[in-house]
XYZ file of C-alpha atoms in Angstrom:
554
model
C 0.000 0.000 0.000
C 2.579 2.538 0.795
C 4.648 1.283 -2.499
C 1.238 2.036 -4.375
C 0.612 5.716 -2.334
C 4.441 6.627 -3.204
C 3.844 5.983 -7.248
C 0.676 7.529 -7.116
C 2.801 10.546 -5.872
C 4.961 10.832 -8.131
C 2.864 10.212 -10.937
C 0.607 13.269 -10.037
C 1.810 16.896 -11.842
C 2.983 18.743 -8.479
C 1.279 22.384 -7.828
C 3.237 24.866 -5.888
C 1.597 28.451 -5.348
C 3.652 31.469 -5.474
C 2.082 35.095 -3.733
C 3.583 38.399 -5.472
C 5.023 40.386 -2.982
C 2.304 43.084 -2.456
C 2.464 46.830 -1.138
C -0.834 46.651 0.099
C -0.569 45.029 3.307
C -4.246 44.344 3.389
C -5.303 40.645 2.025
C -7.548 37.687 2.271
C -4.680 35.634 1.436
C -3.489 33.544 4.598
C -1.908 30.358 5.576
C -3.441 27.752 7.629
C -2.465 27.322 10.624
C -2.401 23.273 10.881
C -1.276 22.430 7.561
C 1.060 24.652 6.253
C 0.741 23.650 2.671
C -2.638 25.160 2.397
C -4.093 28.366 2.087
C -7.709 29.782 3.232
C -9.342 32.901 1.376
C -12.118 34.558 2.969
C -13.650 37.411 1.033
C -15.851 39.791 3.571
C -19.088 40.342 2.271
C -20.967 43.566 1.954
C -23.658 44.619 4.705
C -25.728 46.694 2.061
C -27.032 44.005 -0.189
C -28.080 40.246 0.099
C -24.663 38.329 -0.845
C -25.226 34.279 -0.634
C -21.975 33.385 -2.431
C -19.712 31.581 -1.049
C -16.855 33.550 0.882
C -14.805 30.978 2.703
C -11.641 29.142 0.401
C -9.357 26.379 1.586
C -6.794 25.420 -1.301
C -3.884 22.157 -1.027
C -0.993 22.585 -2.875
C 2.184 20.405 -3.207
C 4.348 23.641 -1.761
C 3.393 27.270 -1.014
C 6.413 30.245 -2.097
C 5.138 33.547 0.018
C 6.254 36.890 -0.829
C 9.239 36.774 0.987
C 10.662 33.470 -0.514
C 13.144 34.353 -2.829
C 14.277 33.327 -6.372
C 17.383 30.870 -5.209
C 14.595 29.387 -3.258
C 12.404 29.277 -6.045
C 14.401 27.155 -7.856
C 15.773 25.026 -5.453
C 12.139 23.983 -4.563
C 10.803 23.621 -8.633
C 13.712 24.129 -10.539
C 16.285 21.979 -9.218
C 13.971 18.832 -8.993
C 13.088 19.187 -12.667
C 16.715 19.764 -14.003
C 17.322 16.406 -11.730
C 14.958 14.321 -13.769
C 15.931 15.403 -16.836
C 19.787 14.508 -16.326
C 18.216 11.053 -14.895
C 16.447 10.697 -18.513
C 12.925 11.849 -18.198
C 11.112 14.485 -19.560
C 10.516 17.421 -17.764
C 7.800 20.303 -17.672
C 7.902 23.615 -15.425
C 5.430 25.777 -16.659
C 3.517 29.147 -14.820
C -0.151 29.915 -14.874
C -2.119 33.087 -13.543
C -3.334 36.669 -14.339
C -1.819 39.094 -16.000
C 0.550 41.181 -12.917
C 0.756 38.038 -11.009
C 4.926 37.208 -11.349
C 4.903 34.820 -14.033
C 7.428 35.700 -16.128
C 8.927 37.377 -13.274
C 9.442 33.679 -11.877
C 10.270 32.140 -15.328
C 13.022 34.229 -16.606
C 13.607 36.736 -13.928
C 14.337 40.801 -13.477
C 17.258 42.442 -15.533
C 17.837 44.630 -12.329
C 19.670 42.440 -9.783
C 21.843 39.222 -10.398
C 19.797 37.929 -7.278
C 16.412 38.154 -9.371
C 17.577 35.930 -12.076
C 14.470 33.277 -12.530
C 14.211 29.416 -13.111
C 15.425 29.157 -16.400
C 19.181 31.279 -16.142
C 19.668 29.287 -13.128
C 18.823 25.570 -14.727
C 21.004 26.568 -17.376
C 24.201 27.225 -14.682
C 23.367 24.305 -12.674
C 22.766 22.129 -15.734
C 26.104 22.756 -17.582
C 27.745 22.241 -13.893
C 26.518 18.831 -13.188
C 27.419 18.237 -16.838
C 30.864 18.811 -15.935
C 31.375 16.707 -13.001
C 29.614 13.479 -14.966
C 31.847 14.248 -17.863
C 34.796 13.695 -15.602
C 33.632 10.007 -14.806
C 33.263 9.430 -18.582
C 29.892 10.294 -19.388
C 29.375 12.457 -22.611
C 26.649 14.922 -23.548
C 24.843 17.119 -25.873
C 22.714 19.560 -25.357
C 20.407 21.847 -27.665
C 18.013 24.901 -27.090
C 14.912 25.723 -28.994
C 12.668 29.044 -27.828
C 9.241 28.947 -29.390
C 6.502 31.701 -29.207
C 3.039 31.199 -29.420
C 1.357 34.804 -30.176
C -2.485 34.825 -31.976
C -2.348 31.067 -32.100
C 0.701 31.219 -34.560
C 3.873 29.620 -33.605
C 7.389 31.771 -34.043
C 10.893 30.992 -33.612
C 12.163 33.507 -31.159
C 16.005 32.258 -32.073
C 15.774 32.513 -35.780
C 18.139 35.138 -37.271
C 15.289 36.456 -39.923
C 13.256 37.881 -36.561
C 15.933 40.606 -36.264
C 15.427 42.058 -39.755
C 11.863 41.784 -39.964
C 9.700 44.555 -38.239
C 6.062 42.483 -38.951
C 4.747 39.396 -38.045
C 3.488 38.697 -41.020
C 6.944 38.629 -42.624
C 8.122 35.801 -40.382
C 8.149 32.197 -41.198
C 5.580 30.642 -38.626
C 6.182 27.434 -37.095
C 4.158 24.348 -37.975
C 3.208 21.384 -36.476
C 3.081 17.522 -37.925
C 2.208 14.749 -36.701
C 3.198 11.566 -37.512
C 1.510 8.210 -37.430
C 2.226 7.422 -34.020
C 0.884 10.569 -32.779
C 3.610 12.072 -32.277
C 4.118 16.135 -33.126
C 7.112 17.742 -35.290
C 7.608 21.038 -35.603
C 8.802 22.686 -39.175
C 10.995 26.207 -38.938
C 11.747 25.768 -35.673
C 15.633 25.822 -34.953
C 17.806 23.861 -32.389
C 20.690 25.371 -31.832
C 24.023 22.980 -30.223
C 25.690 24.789 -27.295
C 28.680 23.588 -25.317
C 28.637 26.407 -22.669
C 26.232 28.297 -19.785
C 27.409 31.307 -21.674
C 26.075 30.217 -25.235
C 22.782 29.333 -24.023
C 22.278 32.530 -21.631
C 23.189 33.923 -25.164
C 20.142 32.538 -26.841
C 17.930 33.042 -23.847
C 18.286 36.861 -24.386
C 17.890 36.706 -27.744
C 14.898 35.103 -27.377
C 13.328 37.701 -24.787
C 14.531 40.984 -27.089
C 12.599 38.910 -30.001
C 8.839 38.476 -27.652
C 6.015 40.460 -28.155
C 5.227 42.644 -24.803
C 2.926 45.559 -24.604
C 1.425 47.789 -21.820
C -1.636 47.643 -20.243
C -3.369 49.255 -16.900
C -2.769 45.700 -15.143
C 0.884 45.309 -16.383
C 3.527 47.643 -18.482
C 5.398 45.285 -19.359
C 2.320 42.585 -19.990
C 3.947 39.468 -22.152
C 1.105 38.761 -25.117
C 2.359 35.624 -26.209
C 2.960 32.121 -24.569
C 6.839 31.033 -24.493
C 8.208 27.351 -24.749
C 11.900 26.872 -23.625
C 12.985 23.748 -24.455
C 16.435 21.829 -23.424
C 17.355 18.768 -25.616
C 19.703 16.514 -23.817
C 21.453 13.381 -25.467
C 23.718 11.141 -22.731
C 25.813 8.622 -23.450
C 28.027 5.780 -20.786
C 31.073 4.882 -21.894
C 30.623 0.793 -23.306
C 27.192 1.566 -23.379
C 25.003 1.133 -26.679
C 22.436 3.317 -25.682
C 21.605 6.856 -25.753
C 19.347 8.487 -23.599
C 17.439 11.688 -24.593
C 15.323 13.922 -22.023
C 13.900 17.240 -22.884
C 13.320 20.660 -20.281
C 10.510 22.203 -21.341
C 10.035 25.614 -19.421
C 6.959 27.266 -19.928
C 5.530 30.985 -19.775
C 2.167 31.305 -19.963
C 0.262 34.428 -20.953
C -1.250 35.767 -18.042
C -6.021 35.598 -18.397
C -6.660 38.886 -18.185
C -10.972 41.165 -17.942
C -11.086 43.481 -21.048
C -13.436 45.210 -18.511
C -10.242 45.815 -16.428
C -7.548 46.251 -18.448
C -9.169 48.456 -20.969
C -7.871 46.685 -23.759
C -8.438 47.896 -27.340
C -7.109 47.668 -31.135
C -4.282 45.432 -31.426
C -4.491 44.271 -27.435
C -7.691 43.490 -27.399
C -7.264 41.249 -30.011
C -4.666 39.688 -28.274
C -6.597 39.168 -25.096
C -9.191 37.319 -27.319
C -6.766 34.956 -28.104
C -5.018 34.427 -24.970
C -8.200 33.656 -23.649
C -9.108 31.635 -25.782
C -5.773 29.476 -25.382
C -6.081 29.024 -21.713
C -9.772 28.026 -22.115
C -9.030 25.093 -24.094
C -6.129 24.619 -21.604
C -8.598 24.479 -19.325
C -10.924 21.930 -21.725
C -8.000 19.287 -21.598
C -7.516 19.557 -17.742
C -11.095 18.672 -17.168
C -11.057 15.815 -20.346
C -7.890 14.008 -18.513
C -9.718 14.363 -14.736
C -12.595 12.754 -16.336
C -10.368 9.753 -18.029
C -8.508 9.184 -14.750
C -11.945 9.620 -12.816
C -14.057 7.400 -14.817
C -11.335 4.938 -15.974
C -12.531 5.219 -20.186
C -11.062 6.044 -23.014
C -12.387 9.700 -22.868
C -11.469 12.141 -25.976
C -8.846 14.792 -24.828
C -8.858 17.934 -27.323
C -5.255 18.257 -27.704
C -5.758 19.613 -31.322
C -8.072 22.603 -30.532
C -4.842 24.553 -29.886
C -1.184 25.475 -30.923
C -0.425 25.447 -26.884
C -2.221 22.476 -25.463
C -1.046 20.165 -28.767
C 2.959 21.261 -27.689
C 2.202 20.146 -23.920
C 0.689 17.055 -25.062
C 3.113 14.807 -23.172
C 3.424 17.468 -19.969
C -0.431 16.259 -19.134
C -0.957 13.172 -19.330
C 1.634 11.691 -20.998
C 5.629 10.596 -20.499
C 6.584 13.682 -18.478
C 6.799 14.625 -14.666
C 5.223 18.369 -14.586
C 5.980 21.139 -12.064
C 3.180 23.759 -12.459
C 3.964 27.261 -10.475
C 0.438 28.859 -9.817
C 1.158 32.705 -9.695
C -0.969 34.797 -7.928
C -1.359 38.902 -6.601
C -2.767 39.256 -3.398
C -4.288 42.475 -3.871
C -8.100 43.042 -3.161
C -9.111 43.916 -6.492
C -7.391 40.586 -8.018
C -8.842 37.993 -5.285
C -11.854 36.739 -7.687
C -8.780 36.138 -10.343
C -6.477 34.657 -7.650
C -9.391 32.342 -6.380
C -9.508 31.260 -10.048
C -5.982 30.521 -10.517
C -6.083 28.013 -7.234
C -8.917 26.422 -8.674
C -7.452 25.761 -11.809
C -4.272 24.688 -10.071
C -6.913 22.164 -7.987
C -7.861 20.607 -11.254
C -4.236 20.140 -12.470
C -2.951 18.461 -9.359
C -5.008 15.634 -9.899
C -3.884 14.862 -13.994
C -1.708 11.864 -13.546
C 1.712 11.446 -15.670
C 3.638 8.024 -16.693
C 7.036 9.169 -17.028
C 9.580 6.771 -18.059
C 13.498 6.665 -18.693
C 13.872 7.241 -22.546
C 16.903 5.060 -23.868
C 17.243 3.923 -27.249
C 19.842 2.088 -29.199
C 21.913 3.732 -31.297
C 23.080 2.000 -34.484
C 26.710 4.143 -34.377
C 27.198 2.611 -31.425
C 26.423 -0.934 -31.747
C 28.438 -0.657 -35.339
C 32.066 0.672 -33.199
C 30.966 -1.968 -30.489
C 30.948 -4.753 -33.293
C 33.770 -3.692 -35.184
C 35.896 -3.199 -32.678
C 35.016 -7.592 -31.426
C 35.846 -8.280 -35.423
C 38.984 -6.910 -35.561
C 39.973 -8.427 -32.130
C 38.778 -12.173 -33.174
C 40.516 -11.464 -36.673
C 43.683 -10.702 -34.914
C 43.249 -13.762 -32.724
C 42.566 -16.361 -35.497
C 45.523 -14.749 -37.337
C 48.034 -15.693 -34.338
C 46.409 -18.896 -33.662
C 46.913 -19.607 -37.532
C 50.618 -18.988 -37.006
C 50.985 -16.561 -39.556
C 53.179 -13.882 -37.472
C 55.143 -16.597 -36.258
C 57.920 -16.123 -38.721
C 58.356 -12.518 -37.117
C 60.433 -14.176 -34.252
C 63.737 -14.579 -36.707
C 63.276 -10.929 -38.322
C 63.691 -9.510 -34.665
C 66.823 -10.908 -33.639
C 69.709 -8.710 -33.913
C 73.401 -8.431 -33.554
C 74.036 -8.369 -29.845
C 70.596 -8.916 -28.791
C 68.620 -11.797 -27.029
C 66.934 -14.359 -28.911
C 63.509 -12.767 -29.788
C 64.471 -9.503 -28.626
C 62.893 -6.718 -30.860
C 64.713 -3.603 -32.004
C 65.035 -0.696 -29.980
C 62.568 1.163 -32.402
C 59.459 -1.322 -32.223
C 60.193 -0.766 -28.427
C 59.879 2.683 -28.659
C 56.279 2.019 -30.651
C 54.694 -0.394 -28.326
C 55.715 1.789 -25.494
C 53.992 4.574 -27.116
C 50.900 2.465 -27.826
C 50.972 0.956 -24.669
C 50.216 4.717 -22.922
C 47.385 5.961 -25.474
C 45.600 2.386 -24.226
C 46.112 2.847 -20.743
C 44.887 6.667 -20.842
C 41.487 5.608 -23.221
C 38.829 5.229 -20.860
C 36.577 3.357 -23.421
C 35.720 0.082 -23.026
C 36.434 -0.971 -26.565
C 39.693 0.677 -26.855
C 41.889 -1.760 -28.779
C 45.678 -1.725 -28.074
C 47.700 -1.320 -31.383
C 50.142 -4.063 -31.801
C 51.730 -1.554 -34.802
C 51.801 -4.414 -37.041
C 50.724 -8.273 -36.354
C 50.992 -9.942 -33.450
C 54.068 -12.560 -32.501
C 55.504 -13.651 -29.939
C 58.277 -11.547 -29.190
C 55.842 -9.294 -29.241
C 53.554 -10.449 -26.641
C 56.744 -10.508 -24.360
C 57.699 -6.865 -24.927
C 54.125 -5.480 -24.024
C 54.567 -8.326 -20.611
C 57.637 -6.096 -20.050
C 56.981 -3.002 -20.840
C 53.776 -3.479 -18.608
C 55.853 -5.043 -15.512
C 57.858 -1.911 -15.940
C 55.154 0.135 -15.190
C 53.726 -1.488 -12.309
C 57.676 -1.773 -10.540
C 57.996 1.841 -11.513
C 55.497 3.041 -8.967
C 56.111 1.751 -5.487
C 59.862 3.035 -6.369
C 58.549 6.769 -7.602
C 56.586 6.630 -3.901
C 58.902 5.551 -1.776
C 61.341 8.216 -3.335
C 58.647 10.643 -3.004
C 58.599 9.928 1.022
C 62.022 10.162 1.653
C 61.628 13.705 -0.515
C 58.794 14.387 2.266
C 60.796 13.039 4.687
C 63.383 15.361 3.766
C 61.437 18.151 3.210
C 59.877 17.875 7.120
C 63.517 17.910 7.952
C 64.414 20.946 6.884
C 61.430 23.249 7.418
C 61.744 21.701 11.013
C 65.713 23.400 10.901
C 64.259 26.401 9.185
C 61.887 27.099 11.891
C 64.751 26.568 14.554
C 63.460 23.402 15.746
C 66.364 19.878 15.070
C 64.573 16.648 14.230
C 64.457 14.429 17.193
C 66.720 11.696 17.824
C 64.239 9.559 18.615
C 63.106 10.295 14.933
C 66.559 9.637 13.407
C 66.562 6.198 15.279
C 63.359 5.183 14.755
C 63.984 5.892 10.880
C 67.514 3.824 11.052
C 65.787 0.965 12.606
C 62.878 0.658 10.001
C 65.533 1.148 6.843
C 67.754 -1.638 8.827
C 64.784 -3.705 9.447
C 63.468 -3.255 5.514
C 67.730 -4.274 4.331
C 67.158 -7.859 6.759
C 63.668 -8.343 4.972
C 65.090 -7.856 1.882
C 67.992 -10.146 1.963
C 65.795 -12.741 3.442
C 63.618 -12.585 0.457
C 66.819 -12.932 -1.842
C 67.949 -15.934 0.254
C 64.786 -17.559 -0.446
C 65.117 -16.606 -3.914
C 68.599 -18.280 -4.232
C 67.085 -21.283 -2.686
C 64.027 -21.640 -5.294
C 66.464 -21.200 -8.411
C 68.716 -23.951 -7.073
C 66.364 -26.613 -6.226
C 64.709 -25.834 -10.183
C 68.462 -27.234 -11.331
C 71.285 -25.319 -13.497
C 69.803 -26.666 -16.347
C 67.346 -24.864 -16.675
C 66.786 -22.743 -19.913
C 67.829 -18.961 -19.164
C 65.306 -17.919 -21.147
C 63.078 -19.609 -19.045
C 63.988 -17.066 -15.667
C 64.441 -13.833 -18.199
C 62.093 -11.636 -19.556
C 64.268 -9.386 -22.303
C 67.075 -9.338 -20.503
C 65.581 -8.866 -16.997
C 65.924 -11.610 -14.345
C 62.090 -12.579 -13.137
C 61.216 -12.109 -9.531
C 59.357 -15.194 -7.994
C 58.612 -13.748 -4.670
C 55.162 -11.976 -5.030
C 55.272 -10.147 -1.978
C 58.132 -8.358 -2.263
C 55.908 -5.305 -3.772
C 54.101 -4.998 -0.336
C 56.371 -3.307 2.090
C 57.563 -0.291 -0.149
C 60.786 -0.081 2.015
C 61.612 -3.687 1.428
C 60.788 -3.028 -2.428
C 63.412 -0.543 -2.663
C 65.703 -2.265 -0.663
C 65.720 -5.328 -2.558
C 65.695 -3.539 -6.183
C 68.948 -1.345 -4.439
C 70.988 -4.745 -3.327
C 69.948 -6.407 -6.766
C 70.570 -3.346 -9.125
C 73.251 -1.247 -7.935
């Protein structure tokens, strides 16, 4: 049951209410006392006439953001989440809903005052290339694109297109265009993506986009936005060794705030406007109902996802393979409480759309193609040795004062240098380039060269203690203060004590190679020259290791 209650959690589209900070300290805005997530309106009623509406509210939301809640906070309650599931693999929604005044855009984008007001979506774009950053380190590669649509009169525009700048009417613009395809889903014609690789590239597009929206003034709002706004993140991840790719999308959205005609005196050009934003958020309205009825009644009930530009872009944010975030903006003021008490009801109505969101991985044919070749050209390579025919490399590698099966000083050099571009390749299929075929002298070189390595570092560390050691020392004598004898003894004894290990070790070592006999081929204890060592743990006391490389190589 709780497993059940959890799922049905996150399925649900979380509502979070945010109240505009208002200079009017007199509202019928408050919180409620017991749960703290909910908010009562009561409207006072006049003594004059007979009022038998109702005048007592009590609205549930997922979070409440109060005036004095600021923007970090803003997004680290909505923002953050949502940025989270996108870089998990799911798609994403964050979109604002209210009157016109109320802080929508405010919240979306933020103020070009203060670096403090910046809103959701500067902030998802720093945090987003930052976590990119840190994954890439551990392997993981991404790619990221940005889109910025505008939906203004129920016509779709490309806010990032370069033609916006040069033409002056919308009519001169190529509008944006939807198809769909024959499993439903939408694709949009002139609309651009644009590749970025940096915060700064996409802040870069983001105010391109806002100096390209249509904004005009009216009595509610000078700076009223008359157009709905869909910022959209495209990300692609791939593992490393992994065949998949996964592909998420951010879609952050700015709604176009309802507005009265009766109050904002709206005429010409914005009253036309109004008629359409209206109309927008109505059918908006017409699919939140259609998918409460569908979950309600458990039928296949029609959702009108066509009748508009803006409801057929959010298809997937309700209702479908997304996890929505919806910010329900209000203004406390007197004179906007009927509008605010709207805006929570609509918010009611959305809370209880339910999403199945899923991880979106699919295969990717470039990958599987590497993955393949990469296993042909190793099993090639292996039935070629097994066939013998690099065999007949072992005579063309002896030289003059050389071992037998020695190779030249220059194939050295190349293995060596192929041997460090496969040990820094992180990818799983990284193939390690023999620089010709493979033979056996071959095989023994890279053994070498490898066991090199590996010996290499406990001697760089131990020399890199007694350079601490000997660094302590003498910042100790600059600072006026002699190392302690009891120091200088107690480092004598362990050096001492590593020296008796050591020739222990080489005793036993003695010991082993005369009980295998004299006759034994030398080729047999040598790898290119170098005597084998059969005691395994000499590597495991780095004292002792150097001690027993100093006796046996002076």
């Amino acid at each position: 049951m709780a497993e059940s209650k959890e799922e049905d959690a996150d399925s649900g589209i979380k509502v979070y209410l945010r109240i505009r900070p208002s200079a009017n300290p007199k509202s019928y805005f408050q919180r409620d006392d017991i749960e703290e997530n909910s908010i009562l309106v009561k409207v006072p009623k006049s003594e004059d006439i007979v009022n038998n509406s109702r005048s007592g509210y009590s609205f549930a939301f997922s979070g409440i953001l109060d005036a004095k809640v600021s923007q970090r906070d803003v997004f680290r309650t909505v923002g953050k989440p949502a940025l989270q599931n996108a870089l998990a693999g799911y798609n994403s929604t964050i979109f604002a809903y209210g009157s016109t005044g109320s802080g929508k855009t405010f919240t979306i984008t933020g103020g070009p005052e203060r670096y403090d007001d910046r809103g959701i979506i500067p902030r998802s774009i720093a945090h987003l290339f930052k976590a990119m950053k840190s994954e890439e380190e551990k392997g993981t590669s991404y790619s990221c694109f940005i889109s910025y649509l505008e939906i203004y009169n129920q016509s779709g525009y490309d806010l990032l297109m370069e033609s916006n700048h040069n033409n002056s009417a919308f009519d001169e613009v190529p509008k944006v265009t939807m198809l769909e395809d024959e499993d439903g889903n939408f694709h949009f014609k002139n609309l651009s993506m644009h590749a970025v690789s940096s915060s700064d590239d996409a802040l870069n597009l983001l105010f391109l986009g806002d100096t390209n929206r249509a904004i005009a003034a009216t009595e509610m709002n000078q700076n009223s936005t008359r157009s709905h706004c869909i910022f959209t993140i495209v990300l692609e991840k791939r593992q490393p060794g992994a065949d998949t790719v996964t592909q998420s999308k951010l879609n952050i959205v700015d709604l176009a705030g309802s507005e009265r005609v009766g109050r904002t005196s709206s005429a010409g050009q914005t009253l036309r406007e109004a008629k359409y934003i209206n109309s927008s958020l109505f059918f908006l309205e017409m699919v939140i109902v259609a998918l409460h009825e569908k979950e309600k009644k458990k039928k296949n009930t029609h959702v009108p996802y066509r009748n508009s530009m803006m409801t057929s872009v959010l298809r997937d944010s309700l209702g479908g393979n997304c996890k929505t975030i919806m910010i329900a903006a209000i203004s406390p003021e007197p004179n906007q409480t009927d509008e605010s008490i709207s805006t929570c009801h609509f918010a009611q109505r959305v809370a209880l759309v339910k999403n199945s969101a899923s991880v979106n991985e699919e295969v990717e044919p470039g990958l599987v193609i590497q993955r393949l070749r990469a296993e042909v050209r190793r099993l090639r390579e292996e039935v070629e040795f097994l066939r013998g025919k690099n065999n007949d490399d072992d005579s063309s590698c002896e030289g003059d004062d050389s071992l037998p099966g020695k190779l030249p000083q220059h194939q050295m050099d190349e293995l060596s240098e192929s041997i460090q571009q496969y040990v820094q390749d992180r990818d799983e299929y990284s193939h390690l380039d023999f620089r010709g075929g493979i033979s056996l002298p071959k095989i023994r070189a890279v053994c070498s060269i490898f066991k090199e390595m590996l010996l290499h570092k406990p001697k760089e560390r131990s020399v890199i203690d007694d350079d601490r050691s000997s660094s302590d020392e003498d910042s100790s004598e600059e600072d006026g203060r002699m190392p302690s004898a009891q120091h200088g003894a107690q480092n004598h004894s362990e050096k001492k004590r590593g020296r008796q290990k050591a020739k222990k070790l080489q005793q036993r070592n003695d010991a082993v190679a005369r009980q295998k006999g004299s006759g034994m081929d030398s080729e047999m204890n040598c790898v290119c020259g170098v005597p084998i060592c059969r005691e395994n743990r000499v590597l495991d006391d780095p004292n002792v290791a150097f001690s027993w490389f100093k006796d046996r190589y002076p």
